[in-house]
PDB file with one MODEL, atoms N, CA, C and O in Angstrom:
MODEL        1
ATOM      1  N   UNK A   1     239.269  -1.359  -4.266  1.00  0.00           N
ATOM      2  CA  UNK A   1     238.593  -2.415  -5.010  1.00  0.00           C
ATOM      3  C   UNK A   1     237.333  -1.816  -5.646  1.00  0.00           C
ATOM      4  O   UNK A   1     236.326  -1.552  -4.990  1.00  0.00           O
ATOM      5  N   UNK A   2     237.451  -1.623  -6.933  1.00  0.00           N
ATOM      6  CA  UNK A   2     235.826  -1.426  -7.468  1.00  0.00           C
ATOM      7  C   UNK A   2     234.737  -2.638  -7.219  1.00  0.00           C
ATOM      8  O   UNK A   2     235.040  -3.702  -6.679  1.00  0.00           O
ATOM      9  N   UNK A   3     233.251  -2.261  -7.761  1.00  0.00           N
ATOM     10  CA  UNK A   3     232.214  -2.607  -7.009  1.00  0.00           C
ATOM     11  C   UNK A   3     232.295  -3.545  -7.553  1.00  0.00           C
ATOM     12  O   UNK A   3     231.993  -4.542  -6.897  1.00  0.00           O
ATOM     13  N   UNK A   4     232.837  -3.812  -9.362  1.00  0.00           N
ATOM     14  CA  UNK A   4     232.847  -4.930  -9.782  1.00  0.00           C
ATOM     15  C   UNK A   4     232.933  -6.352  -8.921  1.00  0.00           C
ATOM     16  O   UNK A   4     232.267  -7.340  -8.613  1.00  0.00           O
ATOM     17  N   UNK A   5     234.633  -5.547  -8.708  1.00  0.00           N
ATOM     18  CA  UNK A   5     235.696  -6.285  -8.331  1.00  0.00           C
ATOM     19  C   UNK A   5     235.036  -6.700  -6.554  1.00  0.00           C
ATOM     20  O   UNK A   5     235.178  -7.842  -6.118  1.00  0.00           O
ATOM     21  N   UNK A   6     234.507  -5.855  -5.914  1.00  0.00           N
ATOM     22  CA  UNK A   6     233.740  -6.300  -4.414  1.00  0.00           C
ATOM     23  C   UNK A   6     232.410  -7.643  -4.538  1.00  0.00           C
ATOM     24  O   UNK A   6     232.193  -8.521  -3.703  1.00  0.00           O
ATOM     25  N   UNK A   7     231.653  -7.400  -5.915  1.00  0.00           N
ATOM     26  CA  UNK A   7     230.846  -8.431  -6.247  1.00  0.00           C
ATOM     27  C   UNK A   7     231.295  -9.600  -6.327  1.00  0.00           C
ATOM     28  O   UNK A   7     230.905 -10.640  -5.796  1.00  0.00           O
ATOM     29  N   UNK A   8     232.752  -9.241  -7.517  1.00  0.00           N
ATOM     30  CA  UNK A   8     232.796 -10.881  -7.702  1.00  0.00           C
ATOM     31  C   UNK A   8     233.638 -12.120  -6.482  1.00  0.00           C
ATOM     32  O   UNK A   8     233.674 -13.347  -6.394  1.00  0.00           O
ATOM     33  N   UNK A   9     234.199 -11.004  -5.727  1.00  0.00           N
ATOM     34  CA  UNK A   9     234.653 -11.496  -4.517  1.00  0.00           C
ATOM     35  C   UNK A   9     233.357 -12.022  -3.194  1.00  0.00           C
ATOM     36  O   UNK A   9     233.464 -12.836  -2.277  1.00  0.00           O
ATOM     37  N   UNK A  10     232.469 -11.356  -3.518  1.00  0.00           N
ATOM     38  CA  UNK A  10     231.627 -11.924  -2.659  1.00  0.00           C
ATOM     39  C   UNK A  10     231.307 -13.200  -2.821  1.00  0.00           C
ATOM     40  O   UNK A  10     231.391 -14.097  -1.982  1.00  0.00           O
ATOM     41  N   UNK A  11     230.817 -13.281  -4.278  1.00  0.00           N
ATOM     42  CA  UNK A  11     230.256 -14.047  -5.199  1.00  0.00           C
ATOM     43  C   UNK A  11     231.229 -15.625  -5.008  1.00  0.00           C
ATOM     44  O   UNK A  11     230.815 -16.758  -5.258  1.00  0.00           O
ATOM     45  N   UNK A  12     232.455 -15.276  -4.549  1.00  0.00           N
ATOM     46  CA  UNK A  12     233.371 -16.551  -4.765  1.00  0.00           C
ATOM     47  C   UNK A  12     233.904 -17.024  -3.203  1.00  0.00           C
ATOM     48  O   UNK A  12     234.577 -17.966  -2.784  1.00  0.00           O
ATOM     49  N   UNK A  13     233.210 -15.816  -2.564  1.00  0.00           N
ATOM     50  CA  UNK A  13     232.977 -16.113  -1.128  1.00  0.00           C
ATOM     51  C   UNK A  13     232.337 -17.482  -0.713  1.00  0.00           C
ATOM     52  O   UNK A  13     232.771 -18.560  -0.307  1.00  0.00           O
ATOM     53  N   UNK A  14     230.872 -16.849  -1.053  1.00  0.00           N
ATOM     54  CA  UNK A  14     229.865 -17.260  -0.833  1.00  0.00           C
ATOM     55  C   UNK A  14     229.397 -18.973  -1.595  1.00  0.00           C
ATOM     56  O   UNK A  14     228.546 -19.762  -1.184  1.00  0.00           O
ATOM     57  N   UNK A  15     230.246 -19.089  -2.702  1.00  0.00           N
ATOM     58  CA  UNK A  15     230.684 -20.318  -3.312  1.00  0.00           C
ATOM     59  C   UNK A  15     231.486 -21.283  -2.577  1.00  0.00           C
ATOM     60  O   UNK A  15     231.233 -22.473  -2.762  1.00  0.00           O
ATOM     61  N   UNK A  16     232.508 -20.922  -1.690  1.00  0.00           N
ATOM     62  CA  UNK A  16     233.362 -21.853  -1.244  1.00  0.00           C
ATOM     63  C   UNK A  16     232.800 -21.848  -0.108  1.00  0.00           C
ATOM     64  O   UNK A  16     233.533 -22.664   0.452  1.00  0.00           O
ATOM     65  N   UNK A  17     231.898 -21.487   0.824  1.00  0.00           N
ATOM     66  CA  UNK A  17     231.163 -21.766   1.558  1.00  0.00           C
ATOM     67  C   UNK A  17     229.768 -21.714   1.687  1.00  0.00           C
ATOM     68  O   UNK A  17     228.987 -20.856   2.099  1.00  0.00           O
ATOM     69  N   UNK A  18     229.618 -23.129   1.118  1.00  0.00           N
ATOM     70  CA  UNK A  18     227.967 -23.449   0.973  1.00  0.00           C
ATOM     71  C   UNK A  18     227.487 -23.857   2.189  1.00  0.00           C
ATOM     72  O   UNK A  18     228.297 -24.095   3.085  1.00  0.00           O
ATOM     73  N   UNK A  19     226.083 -24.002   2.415  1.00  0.00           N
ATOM     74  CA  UNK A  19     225.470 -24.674   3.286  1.00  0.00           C
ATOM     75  C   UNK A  19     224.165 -24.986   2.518  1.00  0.00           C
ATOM     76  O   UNK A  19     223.737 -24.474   1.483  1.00  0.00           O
ATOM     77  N   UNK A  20     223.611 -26.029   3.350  1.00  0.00           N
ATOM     78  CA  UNK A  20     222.624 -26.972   2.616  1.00  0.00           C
ATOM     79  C   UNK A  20     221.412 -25.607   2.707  1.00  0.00           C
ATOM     80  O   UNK A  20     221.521 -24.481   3.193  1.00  0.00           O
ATOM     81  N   UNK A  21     220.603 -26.091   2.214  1.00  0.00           N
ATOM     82  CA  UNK A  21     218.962 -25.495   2.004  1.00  0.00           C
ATOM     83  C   UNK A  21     218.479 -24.969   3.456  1.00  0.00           C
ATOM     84  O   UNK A  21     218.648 -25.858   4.291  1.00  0.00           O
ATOM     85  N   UNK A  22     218.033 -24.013   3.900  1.00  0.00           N
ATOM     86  CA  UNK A  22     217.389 -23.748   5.042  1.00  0.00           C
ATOM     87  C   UNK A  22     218.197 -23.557   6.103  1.00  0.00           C
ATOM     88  O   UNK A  22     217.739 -23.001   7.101  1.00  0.00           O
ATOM     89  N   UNK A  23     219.616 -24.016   6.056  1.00  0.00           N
ATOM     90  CA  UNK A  23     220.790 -23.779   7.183  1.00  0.00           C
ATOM     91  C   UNK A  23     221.451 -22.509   6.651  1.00  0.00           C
ATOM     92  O   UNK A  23     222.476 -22.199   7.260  1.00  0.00           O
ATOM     93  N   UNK A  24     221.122 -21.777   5.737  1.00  0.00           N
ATOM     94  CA  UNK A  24     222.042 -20.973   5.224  1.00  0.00           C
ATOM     95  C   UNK A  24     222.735 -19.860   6.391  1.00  0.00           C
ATOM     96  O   UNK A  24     223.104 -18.800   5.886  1.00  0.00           O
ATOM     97  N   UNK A  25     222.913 -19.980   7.666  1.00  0.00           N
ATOM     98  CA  UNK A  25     222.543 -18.872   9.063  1.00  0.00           C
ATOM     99  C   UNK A  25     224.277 -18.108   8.239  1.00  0.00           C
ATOM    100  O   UNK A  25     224.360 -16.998   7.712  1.00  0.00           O
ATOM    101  N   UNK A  26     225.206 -18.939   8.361  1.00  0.00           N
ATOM    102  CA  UNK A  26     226.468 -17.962   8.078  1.00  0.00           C
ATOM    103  C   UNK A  26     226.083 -17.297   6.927  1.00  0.00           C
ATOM    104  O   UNK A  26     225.830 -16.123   7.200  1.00  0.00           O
ATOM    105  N   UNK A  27     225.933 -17.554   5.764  1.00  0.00           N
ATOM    106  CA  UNK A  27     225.171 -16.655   4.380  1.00  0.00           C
ATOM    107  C   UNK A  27     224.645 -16.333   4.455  1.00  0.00           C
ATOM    108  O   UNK A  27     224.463 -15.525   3.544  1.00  0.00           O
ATOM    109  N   UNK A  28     223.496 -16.360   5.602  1.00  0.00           N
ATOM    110  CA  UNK A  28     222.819 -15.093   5.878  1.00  0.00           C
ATOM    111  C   UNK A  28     223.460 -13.494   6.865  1.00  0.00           C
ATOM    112  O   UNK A  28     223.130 -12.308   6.833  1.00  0.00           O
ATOM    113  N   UNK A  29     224.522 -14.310   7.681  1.00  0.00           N
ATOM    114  CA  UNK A  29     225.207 -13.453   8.546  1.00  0.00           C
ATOM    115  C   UNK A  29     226.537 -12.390   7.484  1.00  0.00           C
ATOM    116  O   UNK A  29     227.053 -11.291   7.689  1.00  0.00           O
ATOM    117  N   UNK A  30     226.650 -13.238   6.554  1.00  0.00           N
ATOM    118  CA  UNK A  30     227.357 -12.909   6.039  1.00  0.00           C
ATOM    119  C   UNK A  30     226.511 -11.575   4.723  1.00  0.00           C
ATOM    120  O   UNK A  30     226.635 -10.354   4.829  1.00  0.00           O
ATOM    121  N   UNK A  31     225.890 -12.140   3.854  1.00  0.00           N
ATOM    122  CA  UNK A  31     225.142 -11.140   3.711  1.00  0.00           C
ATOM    123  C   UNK A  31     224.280  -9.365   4.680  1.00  0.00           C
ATOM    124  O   UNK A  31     224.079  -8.226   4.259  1.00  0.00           O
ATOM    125  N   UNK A  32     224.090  -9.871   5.699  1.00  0.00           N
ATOM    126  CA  UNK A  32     223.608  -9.046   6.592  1.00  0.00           C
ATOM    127  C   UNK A  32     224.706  -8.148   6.583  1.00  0.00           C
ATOM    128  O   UNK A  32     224.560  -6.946   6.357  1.00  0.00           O
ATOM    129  N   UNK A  33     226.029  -8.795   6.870  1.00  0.00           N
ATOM    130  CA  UNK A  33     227.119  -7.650   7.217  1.00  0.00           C
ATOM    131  C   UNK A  33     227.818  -6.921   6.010  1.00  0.00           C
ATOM    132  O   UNK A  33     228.852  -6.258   6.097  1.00  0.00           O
ATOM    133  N   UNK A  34     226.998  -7.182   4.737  1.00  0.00           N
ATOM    134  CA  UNK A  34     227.665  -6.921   3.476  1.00  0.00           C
ATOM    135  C   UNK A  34     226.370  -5.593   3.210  1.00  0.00           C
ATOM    136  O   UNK A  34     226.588  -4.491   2.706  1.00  0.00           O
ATOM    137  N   UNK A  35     225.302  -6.009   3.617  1.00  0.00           N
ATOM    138  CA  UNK A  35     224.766  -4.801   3.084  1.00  0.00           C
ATOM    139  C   UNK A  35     224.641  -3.653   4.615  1.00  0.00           C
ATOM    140  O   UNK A  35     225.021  -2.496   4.790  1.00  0.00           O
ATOM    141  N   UNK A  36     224.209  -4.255   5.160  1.00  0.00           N
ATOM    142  CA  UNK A  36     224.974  -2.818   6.256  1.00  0.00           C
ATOM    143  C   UNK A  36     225.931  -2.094   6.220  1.00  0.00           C
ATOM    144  O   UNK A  36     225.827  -0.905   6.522  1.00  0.00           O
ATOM    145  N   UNK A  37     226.881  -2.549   5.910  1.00  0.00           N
ATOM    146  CA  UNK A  37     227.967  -1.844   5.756  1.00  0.00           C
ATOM    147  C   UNK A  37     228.373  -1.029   4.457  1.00  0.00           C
ATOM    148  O   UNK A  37     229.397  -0.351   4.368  1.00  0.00           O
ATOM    149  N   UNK A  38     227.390  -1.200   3.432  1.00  0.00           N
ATOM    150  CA  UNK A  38     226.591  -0.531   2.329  1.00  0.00           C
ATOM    151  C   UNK A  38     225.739   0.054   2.759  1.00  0.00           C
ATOM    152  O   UNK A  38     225.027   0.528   1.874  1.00  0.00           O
ATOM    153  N   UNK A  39     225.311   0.360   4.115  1.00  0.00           N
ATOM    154  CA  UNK A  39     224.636   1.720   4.428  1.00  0.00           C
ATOM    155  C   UNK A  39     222.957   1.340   4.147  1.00  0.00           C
ATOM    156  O   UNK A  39     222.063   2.163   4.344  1.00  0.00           O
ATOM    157  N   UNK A  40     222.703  -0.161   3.615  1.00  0.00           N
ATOM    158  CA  UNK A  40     221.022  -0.335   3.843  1.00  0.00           C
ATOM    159  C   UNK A  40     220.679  -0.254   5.031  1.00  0.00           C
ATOM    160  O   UNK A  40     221.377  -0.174   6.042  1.00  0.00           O
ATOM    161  N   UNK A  41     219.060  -0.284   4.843  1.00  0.00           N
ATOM    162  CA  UNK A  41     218.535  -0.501   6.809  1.00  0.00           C
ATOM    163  C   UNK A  41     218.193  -2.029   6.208  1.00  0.00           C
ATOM    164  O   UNK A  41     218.195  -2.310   5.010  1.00  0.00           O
ATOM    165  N   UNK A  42     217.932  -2.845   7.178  1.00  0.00           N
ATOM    166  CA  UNK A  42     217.279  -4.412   7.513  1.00  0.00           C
ATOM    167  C   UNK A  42     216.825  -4.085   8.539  1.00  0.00           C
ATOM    168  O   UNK A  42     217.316  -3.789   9.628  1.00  0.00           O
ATOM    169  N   UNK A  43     215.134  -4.191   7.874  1.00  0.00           N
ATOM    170  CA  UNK A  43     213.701  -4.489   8.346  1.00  0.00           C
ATOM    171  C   UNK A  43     214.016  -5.972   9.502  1.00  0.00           C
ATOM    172  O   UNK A  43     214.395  -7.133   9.352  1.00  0.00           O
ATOM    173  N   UNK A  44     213.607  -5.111  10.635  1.00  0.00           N
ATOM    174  CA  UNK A  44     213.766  -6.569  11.664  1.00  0.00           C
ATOM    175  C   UNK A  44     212.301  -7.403  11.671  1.00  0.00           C
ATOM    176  O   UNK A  44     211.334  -7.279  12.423  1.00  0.00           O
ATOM    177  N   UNK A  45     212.513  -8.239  10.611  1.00  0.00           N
ATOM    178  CA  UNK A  45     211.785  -9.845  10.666  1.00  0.00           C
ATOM    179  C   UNK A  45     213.005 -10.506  11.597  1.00  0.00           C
ATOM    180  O   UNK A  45     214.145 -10.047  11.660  1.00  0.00           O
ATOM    181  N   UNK A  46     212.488 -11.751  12.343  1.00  0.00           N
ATOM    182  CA  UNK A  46     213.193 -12.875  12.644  1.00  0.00           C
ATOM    183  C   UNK A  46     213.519 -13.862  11.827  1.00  0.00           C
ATOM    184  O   UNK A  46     213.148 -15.007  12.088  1.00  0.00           O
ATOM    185  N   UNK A  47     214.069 -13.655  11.000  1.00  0.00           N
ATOM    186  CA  UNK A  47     214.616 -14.689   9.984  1.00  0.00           C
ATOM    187  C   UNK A  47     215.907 -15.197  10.590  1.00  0.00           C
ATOM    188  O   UNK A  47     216.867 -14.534  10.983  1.00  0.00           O
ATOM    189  N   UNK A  48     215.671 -16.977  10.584  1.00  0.00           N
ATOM    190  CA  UNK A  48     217.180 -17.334  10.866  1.00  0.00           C
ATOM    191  C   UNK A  48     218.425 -17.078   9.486  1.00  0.00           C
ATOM    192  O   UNK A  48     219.606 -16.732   9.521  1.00  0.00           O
ATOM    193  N   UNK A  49     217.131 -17.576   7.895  1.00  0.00           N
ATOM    194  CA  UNK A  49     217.831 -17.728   6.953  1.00  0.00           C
ATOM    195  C   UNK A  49     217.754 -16.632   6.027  1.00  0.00           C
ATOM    196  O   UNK A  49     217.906 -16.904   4.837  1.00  0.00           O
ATOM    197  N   UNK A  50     217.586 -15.673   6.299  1.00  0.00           N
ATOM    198  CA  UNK A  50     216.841 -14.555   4.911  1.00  0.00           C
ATOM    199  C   UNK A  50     217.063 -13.430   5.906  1.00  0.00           C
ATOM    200  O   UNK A  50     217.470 -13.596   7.056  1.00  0.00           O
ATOM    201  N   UNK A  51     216.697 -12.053   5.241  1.00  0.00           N
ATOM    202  CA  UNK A  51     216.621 -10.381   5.709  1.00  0.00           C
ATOM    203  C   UNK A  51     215.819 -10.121   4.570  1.00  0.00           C
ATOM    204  O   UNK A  51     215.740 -10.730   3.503  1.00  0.00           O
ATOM    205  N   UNK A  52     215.219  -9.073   4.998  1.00  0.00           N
ATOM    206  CA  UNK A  52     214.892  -8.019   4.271  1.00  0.00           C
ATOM    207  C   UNK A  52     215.329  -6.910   4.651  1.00  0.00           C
ATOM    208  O   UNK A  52     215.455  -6.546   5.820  1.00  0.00           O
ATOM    209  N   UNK A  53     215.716  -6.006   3.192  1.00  0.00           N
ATOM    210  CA  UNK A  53     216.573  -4.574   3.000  1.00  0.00           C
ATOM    211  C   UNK A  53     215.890  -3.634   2.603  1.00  0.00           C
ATOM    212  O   UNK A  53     215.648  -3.532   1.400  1.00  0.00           O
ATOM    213  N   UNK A  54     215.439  -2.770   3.469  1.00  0.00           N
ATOM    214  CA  UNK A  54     214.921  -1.151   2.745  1.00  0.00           C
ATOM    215  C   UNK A  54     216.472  -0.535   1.589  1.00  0.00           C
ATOM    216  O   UNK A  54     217.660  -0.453   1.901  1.00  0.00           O
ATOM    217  N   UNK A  55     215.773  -0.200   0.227  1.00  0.00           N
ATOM    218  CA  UNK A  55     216.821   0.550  -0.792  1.00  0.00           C
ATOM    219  C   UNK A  55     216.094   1.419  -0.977  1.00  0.00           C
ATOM    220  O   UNK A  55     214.875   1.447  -1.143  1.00  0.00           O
ATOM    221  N   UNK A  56     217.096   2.421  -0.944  1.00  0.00           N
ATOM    222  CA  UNK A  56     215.857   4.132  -1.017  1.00  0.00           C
ATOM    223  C   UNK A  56     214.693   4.256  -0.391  1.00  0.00           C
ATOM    224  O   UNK A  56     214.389   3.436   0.475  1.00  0.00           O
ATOM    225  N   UNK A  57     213.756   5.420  -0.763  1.00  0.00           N
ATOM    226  CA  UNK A  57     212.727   5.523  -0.189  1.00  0.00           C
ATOM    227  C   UNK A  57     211.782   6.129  -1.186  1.00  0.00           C
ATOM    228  O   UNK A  57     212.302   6.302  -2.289  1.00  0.00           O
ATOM    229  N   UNK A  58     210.709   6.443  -1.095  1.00  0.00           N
ATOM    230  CA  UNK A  58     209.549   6.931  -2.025  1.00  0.00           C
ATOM    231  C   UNK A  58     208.205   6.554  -2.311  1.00  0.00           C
ATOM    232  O   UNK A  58     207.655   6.113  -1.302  1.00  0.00           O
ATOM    233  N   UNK A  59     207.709   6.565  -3.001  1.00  0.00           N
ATOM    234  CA  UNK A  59     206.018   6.387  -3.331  1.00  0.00           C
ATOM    235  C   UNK A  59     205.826   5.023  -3.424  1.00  0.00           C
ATOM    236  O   UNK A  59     205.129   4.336  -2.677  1.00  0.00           O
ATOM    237  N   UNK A  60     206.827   4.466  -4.884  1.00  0.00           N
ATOM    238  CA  UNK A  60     206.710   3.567  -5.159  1.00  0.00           C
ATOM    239  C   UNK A  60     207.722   2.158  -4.867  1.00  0.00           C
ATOM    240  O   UNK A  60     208.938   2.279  -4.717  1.00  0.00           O
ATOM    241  N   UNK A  61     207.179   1.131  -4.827  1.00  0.00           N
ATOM    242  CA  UNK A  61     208.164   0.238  -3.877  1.00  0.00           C
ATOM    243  C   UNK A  61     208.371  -1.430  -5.010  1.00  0.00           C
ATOM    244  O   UNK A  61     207.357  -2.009  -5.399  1.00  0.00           O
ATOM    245  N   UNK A  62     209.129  -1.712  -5.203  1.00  0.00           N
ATOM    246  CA  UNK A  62     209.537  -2.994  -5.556  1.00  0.00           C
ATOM    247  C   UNK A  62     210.588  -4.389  -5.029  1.00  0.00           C
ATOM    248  O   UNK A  62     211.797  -4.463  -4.810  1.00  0.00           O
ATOM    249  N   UNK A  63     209.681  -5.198  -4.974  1.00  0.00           N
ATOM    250  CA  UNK A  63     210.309  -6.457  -3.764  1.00  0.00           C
ATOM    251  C   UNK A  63     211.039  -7.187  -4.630  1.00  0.00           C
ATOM    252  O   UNK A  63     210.605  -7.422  -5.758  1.00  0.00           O
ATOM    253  N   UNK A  64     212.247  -7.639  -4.206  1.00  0.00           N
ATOM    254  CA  UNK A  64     212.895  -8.669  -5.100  1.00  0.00           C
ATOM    255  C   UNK A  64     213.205  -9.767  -4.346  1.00  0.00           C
ATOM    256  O   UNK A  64     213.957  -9.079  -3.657  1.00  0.00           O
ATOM    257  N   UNK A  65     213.324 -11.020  -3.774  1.00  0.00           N
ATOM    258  CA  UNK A  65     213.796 -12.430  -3.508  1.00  0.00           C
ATOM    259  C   UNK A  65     214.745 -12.761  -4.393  1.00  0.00           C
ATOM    260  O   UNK A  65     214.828 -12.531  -5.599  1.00  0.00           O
ATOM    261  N   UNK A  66     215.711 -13.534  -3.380  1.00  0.00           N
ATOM    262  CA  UNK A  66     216.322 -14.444  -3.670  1.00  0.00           C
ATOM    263  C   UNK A  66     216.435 -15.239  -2.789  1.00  0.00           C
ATOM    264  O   UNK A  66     216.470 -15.141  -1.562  1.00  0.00           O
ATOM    265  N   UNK A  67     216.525 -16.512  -3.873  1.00  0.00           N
ATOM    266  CA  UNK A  67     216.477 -17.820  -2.645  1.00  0.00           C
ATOM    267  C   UNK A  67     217.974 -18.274  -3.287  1.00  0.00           C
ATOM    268  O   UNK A  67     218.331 -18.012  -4.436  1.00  0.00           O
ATOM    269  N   UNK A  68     218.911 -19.148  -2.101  1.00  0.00           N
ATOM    270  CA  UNK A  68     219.869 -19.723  -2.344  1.00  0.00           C
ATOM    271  C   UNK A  68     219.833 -21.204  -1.685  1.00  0.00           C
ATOM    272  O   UNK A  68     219.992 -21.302  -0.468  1.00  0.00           O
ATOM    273  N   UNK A  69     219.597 -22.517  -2.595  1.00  0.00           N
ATOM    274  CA  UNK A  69     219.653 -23.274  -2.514  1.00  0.00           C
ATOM    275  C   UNK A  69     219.878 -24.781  -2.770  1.00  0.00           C
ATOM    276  O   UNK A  69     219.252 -25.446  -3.595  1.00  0.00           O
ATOM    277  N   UNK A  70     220.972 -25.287  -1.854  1.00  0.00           N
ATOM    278  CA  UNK A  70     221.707 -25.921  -2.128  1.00  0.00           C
ATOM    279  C   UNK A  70     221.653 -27.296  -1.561  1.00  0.00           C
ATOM    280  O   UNK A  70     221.262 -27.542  -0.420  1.00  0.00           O
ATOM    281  N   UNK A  71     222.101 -28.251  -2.492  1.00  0.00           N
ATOM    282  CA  UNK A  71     221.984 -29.994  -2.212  1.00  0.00           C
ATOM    283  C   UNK A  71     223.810 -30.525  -1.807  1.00  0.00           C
ATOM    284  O   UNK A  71     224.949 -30.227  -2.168  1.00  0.00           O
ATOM    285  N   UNK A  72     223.296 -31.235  -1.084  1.00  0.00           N
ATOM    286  CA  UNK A  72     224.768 -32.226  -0.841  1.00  0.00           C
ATOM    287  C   UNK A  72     225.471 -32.732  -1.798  1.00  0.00           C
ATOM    288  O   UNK A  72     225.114 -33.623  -2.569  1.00  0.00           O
ATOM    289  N   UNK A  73     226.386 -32.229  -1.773  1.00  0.00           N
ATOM    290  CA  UNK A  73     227.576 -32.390  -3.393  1.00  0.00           C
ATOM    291  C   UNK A  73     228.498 -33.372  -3.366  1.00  0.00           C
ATOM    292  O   UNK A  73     229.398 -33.053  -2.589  1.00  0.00           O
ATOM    293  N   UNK A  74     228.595 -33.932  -3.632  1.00  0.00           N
ATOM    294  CA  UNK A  74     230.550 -34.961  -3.503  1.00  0.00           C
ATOM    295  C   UNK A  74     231.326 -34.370  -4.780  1.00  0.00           C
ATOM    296  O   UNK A  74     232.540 -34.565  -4.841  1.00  0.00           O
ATOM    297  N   UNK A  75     230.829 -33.823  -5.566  1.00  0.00           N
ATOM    298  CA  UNK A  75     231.374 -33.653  -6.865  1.00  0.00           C
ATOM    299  C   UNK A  75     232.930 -32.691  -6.454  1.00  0.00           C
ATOM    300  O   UNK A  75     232.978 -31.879  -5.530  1.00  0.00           O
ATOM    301  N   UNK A  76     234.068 -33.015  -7.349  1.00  0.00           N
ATOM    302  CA  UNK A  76     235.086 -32.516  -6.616  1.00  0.00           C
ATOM    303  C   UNK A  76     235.602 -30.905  -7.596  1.00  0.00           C
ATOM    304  O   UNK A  76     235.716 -30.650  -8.795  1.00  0.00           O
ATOM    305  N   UNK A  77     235.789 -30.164  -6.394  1.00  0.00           N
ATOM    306  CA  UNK A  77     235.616 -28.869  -6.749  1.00  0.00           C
ATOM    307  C   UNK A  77     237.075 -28.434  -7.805  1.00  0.00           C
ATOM    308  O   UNK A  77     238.262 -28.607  -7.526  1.00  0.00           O
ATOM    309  N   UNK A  78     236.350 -27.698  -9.337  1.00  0.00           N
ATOM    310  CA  UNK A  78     237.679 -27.707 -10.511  1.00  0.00           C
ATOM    311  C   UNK A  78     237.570 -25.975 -11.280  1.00  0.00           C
ATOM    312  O   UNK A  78     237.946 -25.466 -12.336  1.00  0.00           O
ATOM    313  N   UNK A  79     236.821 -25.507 -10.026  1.00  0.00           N
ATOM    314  CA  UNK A  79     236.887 -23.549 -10.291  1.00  0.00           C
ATOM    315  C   UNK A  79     237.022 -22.778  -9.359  1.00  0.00           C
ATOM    316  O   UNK A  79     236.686 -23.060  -8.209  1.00  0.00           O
ATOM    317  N   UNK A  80     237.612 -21.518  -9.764  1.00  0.00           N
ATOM    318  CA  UNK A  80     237.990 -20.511  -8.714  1.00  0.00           C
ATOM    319  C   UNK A  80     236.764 -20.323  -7.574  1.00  0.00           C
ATOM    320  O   UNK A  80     237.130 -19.800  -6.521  1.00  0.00           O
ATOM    321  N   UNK A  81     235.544 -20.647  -7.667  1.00  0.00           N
ATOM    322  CA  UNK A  81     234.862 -20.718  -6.454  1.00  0.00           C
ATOM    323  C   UNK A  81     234.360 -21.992  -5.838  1.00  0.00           C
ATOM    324  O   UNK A  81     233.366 -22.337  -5.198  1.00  0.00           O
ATOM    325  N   UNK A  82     235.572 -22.606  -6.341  1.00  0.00           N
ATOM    326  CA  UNK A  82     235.301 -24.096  -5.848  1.00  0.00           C
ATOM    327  C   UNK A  82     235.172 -23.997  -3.807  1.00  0.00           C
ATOM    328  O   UNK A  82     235.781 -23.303  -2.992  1.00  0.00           O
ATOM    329  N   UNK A  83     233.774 -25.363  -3.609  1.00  0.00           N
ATOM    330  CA  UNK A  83     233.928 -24.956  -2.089  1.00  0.00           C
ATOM    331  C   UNK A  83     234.828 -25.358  -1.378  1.00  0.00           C
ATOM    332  O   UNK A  83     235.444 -26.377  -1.689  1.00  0.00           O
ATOM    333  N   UNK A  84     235.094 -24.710  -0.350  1.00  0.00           N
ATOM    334  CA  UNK A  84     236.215 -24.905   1.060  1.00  0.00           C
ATOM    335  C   UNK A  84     235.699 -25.893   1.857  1.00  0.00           C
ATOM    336  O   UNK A  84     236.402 -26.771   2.356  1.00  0.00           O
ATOM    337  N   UNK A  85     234.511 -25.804   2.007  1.00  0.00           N
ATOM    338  CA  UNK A  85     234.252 -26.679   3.298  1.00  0.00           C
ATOM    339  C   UNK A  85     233.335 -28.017   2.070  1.00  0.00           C
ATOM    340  O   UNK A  85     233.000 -27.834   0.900  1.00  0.00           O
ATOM    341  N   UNK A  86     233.151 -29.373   2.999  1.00  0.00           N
ATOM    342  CA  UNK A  86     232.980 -30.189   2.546  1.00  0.00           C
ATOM    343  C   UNK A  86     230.935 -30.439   2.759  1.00  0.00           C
ATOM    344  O   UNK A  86     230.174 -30.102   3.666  1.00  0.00           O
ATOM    345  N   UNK A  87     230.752 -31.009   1.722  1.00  0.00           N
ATOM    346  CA  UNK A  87     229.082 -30.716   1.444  1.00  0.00           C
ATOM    347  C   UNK A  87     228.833 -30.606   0.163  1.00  0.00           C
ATOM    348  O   UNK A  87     227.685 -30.393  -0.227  1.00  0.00           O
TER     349      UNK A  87
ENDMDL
END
């Protein structure tokens, strides 16, 4: 599978299983085990919902965030990353 092709599978992962705002613990577990296994380190903070990832090393350093967050949906799912679970 190219990296493309590993992204957009994550990407449609991570779509069909949402969780609300601040519960994200499986998307976070799930992330965690996506970049480890990409060979990052994760900086041990106690985060239930978030990590932080050392990428490379050197002088100079740049932080990036992302937040993923999500509201209670009824809307009924009509795309390939439509969600699985209900929410």
């Amino acid at each position: 599978m190219s990296f493309e092709q590993q992204l957009i599978s994550w990407r449609r992962e991570l779509h069909q299983n949402p969780e609300l705002s601040l519960q994200e613990v499986a998307t976070t577990a799930r992330i965690r085990d996506w970049l480890q296994s990409g060979g990052l380190t994760l900086l041990p903070y106690d985060l239930k919902t978030g990590l932080v990832a050392e990428v490379g090393s050197g002088d100079k350093v740049i932080a990036l965030r992302r937040t993923s967050t999500r509201c209670p949906s009824r809307r009924r799912p009509v795309c390939l990353t439509a969600r699985r679970i209900k929410g």
